[in-house]
Coordinates of C-alpha atoms in Angstrom, one line a residue:
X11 CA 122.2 40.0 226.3
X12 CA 122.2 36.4 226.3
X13 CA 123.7 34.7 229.3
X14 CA 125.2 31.2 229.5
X15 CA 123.1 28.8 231.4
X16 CA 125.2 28.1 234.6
X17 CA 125.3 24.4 235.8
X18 CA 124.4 25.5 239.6
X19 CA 121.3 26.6 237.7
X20 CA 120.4 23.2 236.2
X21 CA 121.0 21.7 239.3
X22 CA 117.6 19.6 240.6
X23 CA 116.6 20.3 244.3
X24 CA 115.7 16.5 244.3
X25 CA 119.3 15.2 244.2
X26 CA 119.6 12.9 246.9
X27 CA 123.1 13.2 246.7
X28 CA 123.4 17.0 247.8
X29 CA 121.7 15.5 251.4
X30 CA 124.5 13.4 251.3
X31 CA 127.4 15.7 250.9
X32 CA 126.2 17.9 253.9
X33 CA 125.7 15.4 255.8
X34 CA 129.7 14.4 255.3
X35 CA 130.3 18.4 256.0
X36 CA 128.7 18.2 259.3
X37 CA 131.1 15.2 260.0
X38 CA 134.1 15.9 259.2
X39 CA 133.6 19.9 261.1
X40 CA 133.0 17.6 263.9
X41 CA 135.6 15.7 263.8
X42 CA 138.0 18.7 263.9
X43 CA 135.9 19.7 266.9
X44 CA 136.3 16.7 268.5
X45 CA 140.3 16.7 267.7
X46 CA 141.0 20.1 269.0
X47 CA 139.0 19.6 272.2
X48 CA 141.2 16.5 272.6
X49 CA 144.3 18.4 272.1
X50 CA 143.0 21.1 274.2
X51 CA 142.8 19.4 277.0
X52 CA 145.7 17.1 277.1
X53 CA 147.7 20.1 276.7
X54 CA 145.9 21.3 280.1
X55 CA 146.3 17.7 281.9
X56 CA 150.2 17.3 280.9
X57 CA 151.0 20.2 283.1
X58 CA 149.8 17.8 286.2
X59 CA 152.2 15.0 285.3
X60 CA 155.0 17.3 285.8
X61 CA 157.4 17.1 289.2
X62 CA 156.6 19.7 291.4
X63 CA 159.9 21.4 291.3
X64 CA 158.6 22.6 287.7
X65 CA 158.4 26.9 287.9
X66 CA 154.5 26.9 287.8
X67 CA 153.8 24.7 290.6
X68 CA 152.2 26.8 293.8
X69 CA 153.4 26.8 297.4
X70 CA 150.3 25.2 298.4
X71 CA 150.4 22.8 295.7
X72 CA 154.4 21.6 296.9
X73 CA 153.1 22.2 300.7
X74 CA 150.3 19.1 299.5
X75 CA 152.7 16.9 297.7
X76 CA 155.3 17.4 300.4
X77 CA 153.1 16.0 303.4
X78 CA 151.7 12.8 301.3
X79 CA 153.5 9.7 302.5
X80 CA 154.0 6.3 300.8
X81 CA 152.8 3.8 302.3
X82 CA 155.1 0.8 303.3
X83 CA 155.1 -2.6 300.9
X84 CA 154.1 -5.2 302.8
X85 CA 154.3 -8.6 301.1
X86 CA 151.2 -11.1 301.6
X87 CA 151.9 -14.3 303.3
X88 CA 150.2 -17.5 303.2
X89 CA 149.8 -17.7 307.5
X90 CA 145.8 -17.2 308.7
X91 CA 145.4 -14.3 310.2
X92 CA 142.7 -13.5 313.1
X93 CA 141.5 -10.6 315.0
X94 CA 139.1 -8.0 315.1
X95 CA 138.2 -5.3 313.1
X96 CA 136.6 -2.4 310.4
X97 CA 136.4 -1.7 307.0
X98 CA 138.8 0.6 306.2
X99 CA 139.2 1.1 302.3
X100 CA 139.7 -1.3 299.5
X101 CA 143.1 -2.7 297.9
X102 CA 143.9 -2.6 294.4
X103 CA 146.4 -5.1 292.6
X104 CA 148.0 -2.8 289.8
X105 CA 149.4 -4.8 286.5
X106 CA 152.8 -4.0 288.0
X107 CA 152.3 -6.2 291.3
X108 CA 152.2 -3.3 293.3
X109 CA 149.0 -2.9 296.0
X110 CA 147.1 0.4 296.2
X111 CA 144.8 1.1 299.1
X112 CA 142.1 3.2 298.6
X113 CA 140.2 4.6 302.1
X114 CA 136.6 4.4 301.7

């Protein structure tokens, strides 16, 4: 019984281009890696943005936020000022104007 030549048969193991295509499967799988870890884990973060009056939220967790206190705005003037004194942290000017201290 004579059987039709098949074209993956005739195919050359030299083609440069077969080199090529897996190299473009290897991409794109880890692409989709790269996307599902993304999505992964800002569907773990968003929980964190969250008020803590959301059901999930821990005792401890409320206890924590509870006990953190804002600071008070203070507004800079343009008077010397003197005195003595330690490092304490470092100040941070946000894009909104709004100063954040940051103890050392």
């Amino acid at each position: 019984m004579i059987h039709k030549p098949r074209r993956w048969d005739a195919v050359c193991e030299d083609d440069p281009s077969a080199g090529l295509l897996n190299l473009f499967d290897v991409w794109i799988a880890f692409s989709v890696a790269l996307l599902l870890a993304l999505f992964g884990y800002l569907q773990n973060s968003a929980p964190m943005s969250h008020s803590s009056n959301d059901a999930g939220s821990t005792p401890a967790l409320e206890e924590l936020l509870q006990s953190i206190k804002k600071a008070p705005h203070f507004r800079p003037t343009n008077a010397p000022l003197t005195g003595e004194g330690t490092r304490l942290g470092t100040a941070y000017r946000l894009q909104t104007g709004e100063v954040v201290y940051v103890p050392d």
